[in-house]
């Protein structure tokens, strides 16, 4: 059965270098490593994107939407890449195996191709397939001349159609222009983000987070929602009024056109506004803001919302309020009790909003392909004399036909 055509954001995350990596390595450990890394990649894309299909060393995912929040899109892509790099590092540090598959882990990398276009959904034997010229194009673009032309190995490639649908200003945001010739769409205008450079910048950036030792107040809440969905609800101007106490709208001003450090939000409470300046921005992990209240005599509040992954995929949200300077301490102690109920209400409000979102997603979601599980043998078992051949995995899971 075929549904009507729908606009969608299409994304392929491809583990680069995997084909060459397989040459001469021990396949049992290589298979486990691929499954482990693919779990990290798909976990980073969800739930903003739904998994359409596993394609060997690539994941094809989609988001049905006529327009896309460009800041959130880039947060998801870069956050997934950062999670991939951290996982590579963790595997390398944790494994004591000296087989080629484990030694050559650092040779793997990740690239993304992101396009926006019209798709149709076919249901075959209970499973959904995306079809259309947009689907063909995003796959054609996976085989490209980016590395030859630019030297980039790890990158995010956004088509011009995607940039337009996401409201991204590529020049202001430092994306690099590129053109690929295709057999189905001719010359395609593209914009590239150097993910290796973004990773280096992320590692070197100063951390302005409020630590447990620095905090004068700490609030903790937990939700079964995954971190990137919590991140969206915490930071999106569209989502904030759904759970923020008294927030009627959020007016955002970002010099680069992308949400992040330096962005200033006017959180409107009727006619009054709390001025919120973003000081530190770690997508999917934490953000720190300086908040100026709409009344005289109240010192600015600096606070960090940190997200911690829980067993089972949920999230712990830890909000820490920075201890005031000595000269502001008396005013803080006198006035903060007025605002503390808002913090408590906000913690409860976002948990409720996320529960409603999870319920909505569950009621409308089609089944997704099942990810192969990693046996973790590269962490626990040295390679034996025999080399096990990888077993074929049906990405649609049990019961497929």
Short mmCIF file of C-alpha atoms in Angstrom, two decimals:
data_model
loop_
_atom_site.label_atom_id
_atom_site.label_comp_id
_atom_site.label_asym_id
_atom_site.label_seq_id
_atom_site.Cartn_x
_atom_site.Cartn_y
_atom_site.Cartn_z
CA UNK A 1 0.00 0.00 0.00
CA UNK A 2 1.30 3.47 -0.87
CA UNK A 3 0.59 6.59 1.16
CA UNK A 4 0.41 10.10 -0.21
CA UNK A 5 3.59 12.08 -0.83
CA UNK A 6 5.07 13.86 2.18
CA UNK A 7 7.96 16.28 2.73
CA UNK A 8 10.80 14.77 4.72
CA UNK A 9 14.33 15.38 5.91
CA UNK A 10 16.44 12.39 4.84
CA UNK A 11 19.75 11.53 6.50
CA UNK A 12 22.38 8.87 5.91
CA UNK A 13 25.10 8.36 8.51
CA UNK A 14 27.92 6.34 6.98
CA UNK A 15 30.87 4.87 8.89
CA UNK A 16 33.73 5.84 6.62
CA UNK A 17 36.70 3.58 6.05
CA UNK A 18 34.86 0.44 7.10
CA UNK A 19 35.32 -1.44 3.82
CA UNK A 20 39.08 -0.91 3.92
CA UNK A 21 39.08 -1.65 7.62
CA UNK A 22 37.59 -5.11 6.98
CA UNK A 23 40.52 -6.09 4.77
CA UNK A 24 42.82 -8.22 6.87
CA UNK A 25 41.06 -7.82 10.24
CA UNK A 26 39.45 -10.44 12.47
CA UNK A 27 35.80 -10.55 11.46
CA UNK A 28 34.32 -11.61 14.79
CA UNK A 29 35.66 -8.53 16.55
CA UNK A 30 34.98 -6.31 13.52
CA UNK A 31 31.33 -7.39 13.50
CA UNK A 32 30.95 -6.59 17.20
CA UNK A 33 32.66 -3.22 16.78
CA UNK A 34 30.36 -2.27 13.88
CA UNK A 35 27.26 -3.23 15.88
CA UNK A 36 28.50 -1.23 18.87
CA UNK A 37 29.24 1.87 16.79
CA UNK A 38 25.99 1.61 14.84
CA UNK A 39 24.08 1.50 18.13
CA UNK A 40 25.84 4.74 19.13
CA UNK A 41 25.02 6.42 15.81
CA UNK A 42 21.35 5.42 15.72
CA UNK A 43 20.98 6.29 19.39
CA UNK A 44 22.27 9.79 18.63
CA UNK A 45 19.81 10.30 15.77
CA UNK A 46 16.77 9.10 17.71
CA UNK A 47 14.10 10.20 18.38
CA UNK A 48 14.40 13.28 16.18
CA UNK A 49 14.95 10.91 13.27
CA UNK A 50 13.38 7.50 12.72
CA UNK A 51 15.47 4.66 11.39
CA UNK A 52 14.32 3.61 7.92
CA UNK A 53 16.92 0.96 7.19
CA UNK A 54 20.37 -0.33 8.09
CA UNK A 55 22.51 -0.45 4.97
CA UNK A 56 25.68 -2.33 5.91
CA UNK A 57 27.90 0.26 7.56
CA UNK A 58 25.33 3.06 7.13
CA UNK A 59 22.06 4.07 8.77
CA UNK A 60 19.30 5.64 6.67
CA UNK A 61 16.94 7.77 8.77
CA UNK A 62 14.19 10.29 8.16
CA UNK A 63 12.06 13.00 9.74
CA UNK A 64 8.65 13.78 8.23
CA UNK A 65 8.44 17.58 8.24
CA UNK A 66 7.86 20.41 5.80
CA UNK A 67 10.38 22.59 7.64
CA UNK A 68 13.14 21.75 10.10
CA UNK A 69 14.71 23.60 13.04
CA UNK A 70 18.19 24.20 11.62
CA UNK A 71 19.84 24.56 15.02
CA UNK A 72 18.36 21.29 16.29
CA UNK A 73 19.26 19.51 13.05
CA UNK A 74 22.90 20.51 13.37
CA UNK A 75 22.88 19.70 17.09
CA UNK A 76 21.67 16.17 16.28
CA UNK A 77 24.25 15.65 13.53
CA UNK A 78 27.20 17.05 15.47
CA UNK A 79 26.05 15.52 18.75
CA UNK A 80 25.90 12.12 17.03
CA UNK A 81 29.38 12.62 15.61
CA UNK A 82 30.77 13.63 19.00
CA UNK A 83 29.15 10.55 20.59
CA UNK A 84 30.73 8.40 17.85
CA UNK A 85 34.18 9.86 18.51
CA UNK A 86 33.82 9.41 22.26
CA UNK A 87 32.76 5.81 21.71
CA UNK A 88 35.78 5.15 19.48
CA UNK A 89 38.01 6.54 22.22
CA UNK A 90 36.28 4.52 24.95
CA UNK A 91 36.47 1.26 22.99
CA UNK A 92 40.15 1.80 22.28
CA UNK A 93 40.89 2.52 25.94
CA UNK A 94 38.78 -0.36 27.26
CA UNK A 95 40.00 -3.07 24.89
CA UNK A 96 43.24 -4.89 25.68
CA UNK A 97 42.97 -6.97 22.53
CA UNK A 98 45.85 -6.57 20.06
CA UNK A 99 44.13 -7.96 16.99
CA UNK A 100 44.04 -5.80 13.85
CA UNK A 101 40.31 -5.14 14.23
CA UNK A 102 40.90 -3.52 17.62
CA UNK A 103 44.19 -1.79 16.78
CA UNK A 104 42.69 -0.15 13.68
CA UNK A 105 39.57 1.24 15.41
CA UNK A 106 40.90 4.85 15.16
CA UNK A 107 40.93 4.54 11.35
CA UNK A 108 37.12 4.62 11.29
CA UNK A 109 35.22 7.87 10.88
CA UNK A 110 31.70 9.12 10.21
CA UNK A 111 30.07 11.25 7.53
CA UNK A 112 26.50 12.45 7.02
CA UNK A 113 24.46 13.28 3.94
CA UNK A 114 21.29 15.27 4.65
CA UNK A 115 18.62 16.21 2.10
CA UNK A 116 15.07 17.54 2.17
CA UNK A 117 12.50 16.46 -0.39
CA UNK A 118 9.26 14.65 -1.06
CA UNK A 119 8.89 10.94 -0.33
CA UNK A 120 6.17 8.31 -0.44
CA UNK A 121 5.89 5.45 2.00
CA UNK A 122 5.24 1.90 0.82
CA UNK A 123 4.21 -0.77 3.29
CA UNK A 124 5.53 -4.18 2.33
CA UNK A 125 4.82 -7.20 4.55
CA UNK A 126 4.19 -4.88 7.46
CA UNK A 127 7.41 -2.89 7.00
CA UNK A 128 7.72 0.62 5.67
CA UNK A 129 9.89 1.59 2.71
CA UNK A 130 10.58 5.15 1.58
CA UNK A 131 10.57 5.76 -2.17
CA UNK A 132 10.97 8.71 -4.49
CA UNK A 133 13.61 10.76 -6.27
CA UNK A 134 14.68 12.39 -2.99
CA UNK A 135 15.52 8.94 -1.58
CA UNK A 136 17.54 8.10 -4.69
CA UNK A 137 19.39 11.42 -4.58
CA UNK A 138 20.49 11.20 -0.95
CA UNK A 139 21.93 7.75 -1.69
CA UNK A 140 23.65 8.95 -4.88
CA UNK A 141 25.30 11.74 -2.89
CA UNK A 142 26.84 9.22 -0.52
CA UNK A 143 29.29 8.39 -3.32
CA UNK A 144 30.92 11.76 -3.93
CA UNK A 145 34.14 13.67 -4.55
CA UNK A 146 34.21 15.60 -1.27
CA UNK A 147 37.39 14.03 0.09
CA UNK A 148 39.20 14.41 -3.24
CA UNK A 149 38.10 18.05 -3.60
CA UNK A 150 38.46 19.22 0.01
CA UNK A 151 40.50 16.67 1.93
CA UNK A 152 37.67 16.20 4.42
CA UNK A 153 37.15 12.70 5.80
CA UNK A 154 34.51 13.46 8.46
CA UNK A 155 31.85 15.88 7.32
CA UNK A 156 28.17 16.71 7.23
CA UNK A 157 26.85 17.39 3.73
CA UNK A 158 23.63 19.41 3.52
CA UNK A 159 21.88 19.90 0.20
CA UNK A 160 20.65 23.34 -0.79
CA UNK A 161 17.08 22.06 -0.40
CA UNK A 162 17.88 20.99 3.16
CA UNK A 163 19.52 24.31 4.01
CA UNK A 164 16.45 26.15 2.72
CA UNK A 165 13.98 23.94 4.61
CA UNK A 166 16.01 24.31 7.82
CA UNK A 167 16.48 28.07 7.57
CA UNK A 168 20.27 27.72 7.78
CA UNK A 169 22.44 30.65 6.66
CA UNK A 170 25.46 28.66 5.43
CA UNK A 171 27.77 31.62 4.87
CA UNK A 172 27.20 33.10 8.32
CA UNK A 173 27.57 29.68 9.94
CA UNK A 174 30.83 28.89 8.17
CA UNK A 175 29.68 26.05 5.93
CA UNK A 176 31.76 25.35 2.82
CA UNK A 177 30.10 25.35 -0.60
CA UNK A 178 30.52 22.31 -2.83
CA UNK A 179 28.90 20.96 -6.01
CA UNK A 180 28.39 17.34 -7.01
CA UNK A 181 27.28 16.13 -10.44
CA UNK A 182 24.62 13.42 -10.38
CA UNK A 183 22.89 11.33 -13.02
CA UNK A 184 19.39 12.10 -11.74
CA UNK A 185 19.55 15.78 -10.72
CA UNK A 186 22.50 17.23 -12.60
CA UNK A 187 24.71 19.55 -10.56
CA UNK A 188 23.59 19.65 -6.92
CA UNK A 189 24.52 22.55 -4.66
CA UNK A 190 25.81 21.38 -1.28
CA UNK A 191 27.13 22.81 1.99
CA UNK A 192 29.77 21.07 4.09
CA UNK A 193 30.55 21.14 7.80
CA UNK A 194 34.01 19.91 8.79
CA UNK A 195 33.16 17.55 11.66
CA UNK A 196 36.78 16.85 12.58
CA UNK A 197 37.30 20.59 13.12
CA UNK A 198 34.06 20.74 15.11
CA UNK A 199 35.30 17.86 17.30
CA UNK A 200 38.64 19.58 17.94
CA UNK A 201 36.82 22.79 18.82
CA UNK A 202 34.43 20.91 21.10
CA UNK A 203 37.33 19.27 22.93
CA UNK A 204 39.26 22.52 23.31
CA UNK A 205 36.36 24.79 24.25
CA UNK A 206 36.23 26.19 27.75
CA UNK A 207 33.65 24.61 29.98
CA UNK A 208 31.51 27.17 31.76
CA UNK A 209 29.29 24.64 33.47
CA UNK A 210 28.14 24.99 37.07
CA UNK A 211 29.64 22.06 38.98
CA UNK A 212 28.21 20.38 42.06
CA UNK A 213 30.79 22.17 44.20
CA UNK A 214 29.85 25.57 42.72
CA UNK A 215 26.09 25.13 43.12
CA UNK A 216 24.00 26.78 45.80
CA UNK A 217 20.87 24.87 44.73
CA UNK A 218 20.44 21.63 42.78
CA UNK A 219 17.25 20.19 41.30
CA UNK A 220 17.01 16.68 39.85
CA UNK A 221 14.31 15.07 37.74
CA UNK A 222 14.17 11.91 35.64
CA UNK A 223 12.28 10.98 32.50
CA UNK A 224 12.18 7.92 30.22
CA UNK A 225 12.74 10.27 27.27
CA UNK A 226 16.18 10.01 25.58
CA UNK A 227 18.68 12.87 26.04
CA UNK A 228 18.25 14.44 22.58
CA UNK A 229 14.49 14.71 23.01
CA UNK A 230 15.02 16.30 26.44
CA UNK A 231 17.55 18.64 24.83
CA UNK A 232 15.00 19.70 22.23
CA UNK A 233 12.39 20.48 24.88
CA UNK A 234 14.91 22.37 27.03
CA UNK A 235 16.34 24.57 24.29
CA UNK A 236 13.79 24.98 21.49
CA UNK A 237 11.88 28.30 21.56
CA UNK A 238 8.87 26.41 20.22
CA UNK A 239 8.95 23.79 22.97
CA UNK A 240 9.71 25.99 25.98
CA UNK A 241 6.21 27.53 26.35
CA UNK A 242 4.75 24.01 26.56
CA UNK A 243 6.32 23.44 29.99
CA UNK A 244 7.99 26.64 31.25
CA UNK A 245 6.05 28.22 34.14
CA UNK A 246 4.39 31.38 32.87
CA UNK A 247 6.40 31.42 29.61
CA UNK A 248 4.20 32.74 26.81
CA UNK A 249 6.89 32.87 24.11
CA UNK A 250 10.65 32.87 23.57
CA UNK A 251 12.23 35.43 21.26
CA UNK A 252 15.65 34.25 20.12
CA UNK A 253 18.59 36.29 18.83
CA UNK A 254 21.64 34.41 17.54
CA UNK A 255 24.50 36.30 15.85
CA UNK A 256 25.38 33.27 13.72
CA UNK A 257 21.78 32.29 13.06
CA UNK A 258 22.38 29.09 15.00
CA UNK A 259 21.47 28.50 18.63
CA UNK A 260 24.51 28.24 20.90
CA UNK A 261 26.96 30.20 23.04
CA UNK A 262 26.23 33.90 22.51
CA UNK A 263 22.53 33.42 21.78
CA UNK A 264 20.25 35.73 23.78
CA UNK A 265 16.68 34.68 24.52
CA UNK A 266 13.88 36.92 25.74
CA UNK A 267 11.66 34.53 27.68
CA UNK A 268 8.38 36.40 27.73
CA UNK A 269 6.12 36.16 30.77
CA UNK A 270 3.26 38.27 29.49
CA UNK A 271 4.71 41.80 29.21
CA UNK A 272 7.79 40.96 31.28
CA UNK A 273 10.88 39.21 29.98
CA UNK A 274 13.65 37.18 31.55
CA UNK A 275 16.82 37.87 29.54
CA UNK A 276 18.67 34.59 29.07
CA UNK A 277 22.21 34.60 27.66
CA UNK A 278 23.71 31.25 26.68
CA UNK A 279 27.25 30.97 28.06
CA UNK A 280 28.10 27.35 27.27
CA UNK A 281 26.54 24.92 24.79
CA UNK A 282 27.21 21.18 24.62
CA UNK A 283 24.44 19.66 22.45
CA UNK A 284 22.69 16.76 24.10
CA UNK A 285 24.79 17.10 27.26
CA UNK A 286 24.45 20.50 28.96
CA UNK A 287 23.88 24.22 28.55
CA UNK A 288 24.67 27.12 30.87
CA UNK A 289 22.80 30.42 30.93
CA UNK A 290 22.95 33.79 32.69
CA UNK A 291 19.41 34.91 33.54
CA UNK A 292 18.50 38.52 34.26
CA UNK A 293 15.18 38.93 36.04
CA UNK A 294 12.68 41.69 35.14
CA UNK A 295 12.99 43.45 38.50
CA UNK A 296 15.59 45.68 40.15
CA UNK A 297 17.89 44.41 42.87
CA UNK A 298 17.88 40.76 41.77
CA UNK A 299 21.38 39.52 40.86
CA UNK A 300 21.64 37.51 37.62
CA UNK A 301 21.24 33.77 38.06
CA UNK A 302 23.79 31.53 36.34
CA UNK A 303 22.60 27.96 35.95
CA UNK A 304 23.46 24.73 34.14
CA UNK A 305 21.08 22.04 32.93
CA UNK A 306 23.07 18.81 32.57
CA UNK A 307 21.70 15.63 30.98
CA UNK A 308 22.80 12.19 32.15
CA UNK A 309 21.91 9.00 30.29
CA UNK A 310 20.11 6.49 32.49
CA UNK A 311 20.14 2.70 32.10
CA UNK A 312 17.37 1.86 29.67
CA UNK A 313 17.82 5.05 27.65
CA UNK A 314 16.08 7.62 29.86
CA UNK A 315 17.54 10.89 31.10
CA UNK A 316 18.36 12.46 34.43
CA UNK A 317 18.13 16.27 34.29
CA UNK A 318 20.32 18.01 36.87
CA UNK A 319 19.83 21.77 37.24
CA UNK A 320 22.50 23.60 39.24
CA UNK A 321 22.28 27.26 40.27
CA UNK A 322 25.63 28.99 40.73
CA UNK A 323 26.54 30.22 44.19
CA UNK A 324 26.26 34.03 44.18
CA UNK A 325 29.21 36.34 44.67
CA UNK A 326 29.69 37.55 48.26
CA UNK A 327 28.31 41.00 47.48
CA UNK A 328 25.14 39.44 46.00
CA UNK A 329 24.62 36.81 48.68
CA UNK A 330 22.26 38.80 50.91
CA UNK A 331 20.02 39.79 47.99
CA UNK A 332 20.03 36.23 46.70
CA UNK A 333 19.01 34.73 50.03
CA UNK A 334 16.24 37.30 50.41
CA UNK A 335 14.81 37.06 46.91
CA UNK A 336 15.52 33.53 45.66
CA UNK A 337 12.64 31.98 47.66
CA UNK A 338 10.35 33.94 45.32
CA UNK A 339 11.76 32.09 42.31
CA UNK A 340 12.39 28.64 43.74
CA UNK A 341 8.81 27.41 43.17
CA UNK A 342 9.33 28.16 39.47
CA UNK A 343 12.35 25.83 39.35
CA UNK A 344 10.37 23.06 40.99
CA UNK A 345 7.40 23.63 38.69
CA UNK A 346 9.66 23.69 35.63
CA UNK A 347 11.25 20.35 36.57
CA UNK A 348 7.80 18.81 36.92
CA UNK A 349 6.46 20.54 33.81
CA UNK A 350 9.11 19.27 31.42
CA UNK A 351 8.74 15.70 32.71
CA UNK A 352 4.99 15.91 32.06
CA UNK A 353 5.46 17.43 28.60
CA UNK A 354 7.97 14.74 27.68
CA UNK A 355 5.63 11.99 28.88
CA UNK A 356 2.91 13.37 26.61
CA UNK A 357 5.35 13.52 23.69
CA UNK A 358 6.45 9.92 24.24
CA UNK A 359 2.82 8.82 24.37
CA UNK A 360 2.09 10.70 21.14
CA UNK A 361 5.09 9.13 19.41
CA UNK A 362 4.15 5.65 20.59
CA UNK A 363 0.61 6.01 19.27
CA UNK A 364 1.73 7.06 15.79
CA UNK A 365 5.00 5.16 15.38
CA UNK A 366 5.55 2.39 12.88
CA UNK A 367 8.03 -0.37 13.77
CA UNK A 368 11.68 0.44 13.15
CA UNK A 369 14.40 -1.97 12.02
CA UNK A 370 16.03 -3.89 14.85
CA UNK A 371 19.70 -3.12 15.44
CA UNK A 372 22.12 -6.05 15.62
CA UNK A 373 23.55 -6.48 19.10
CA UNK A 374 27.26 -6.32 19.79
CA UNK A 375 28.63 -9.28 21.73
CA UNK A 376 31.36 -7.03 23.11
CA UNK A 377 33.95 -9.72 22.34
CA UNK A 378 36.55 -7.08 21.50
CA UNK A 379 36.38 -6.00 25.17
CA UNK A 380 36.46 -9.43 26.80
CA UNK A 381 37.89 -12.09 24.50
CA UNK A 382 41.20 -12.13 22.61
CA UNK A 383 40.87 -13.40 19.08
CA UNK A 384 41.41 -17.16 18.77
CA UNK A 385 43.16 -19.10 16.05
CA UNK A 386 39.98 -19.39 14.03
CA UNK A 387 38.35 -16.41 12.35
CA UNK A 388 34.58 -16.47 12.59
CA UNK A 389 32.67 -15.39 9.54
CA UNK A 390 30.04 -12.72 10.18
CA UNK A 391 26.47 -13.95 10.10
CA UNK A 392 23.97 -12.11 7.92
CA UNK A 393 21.60 -9.85 9.83
CA UNK A 394 18.14 -8.93 8.60
CA UNK A 395 17.84 -5.29 9.68
CA UNK A 396 14.06 -5.57 9.79
CA UNK A 397 14.24 -7.95 12.75
CA UNK A 398 12.40 -11.13 13.59
CA UNK A 399 9.29 -12.00 11.67
CA UNK A 400 10.33 -10.21 8.47
CA UNK A 401 9.71 -11.81 5.14
#
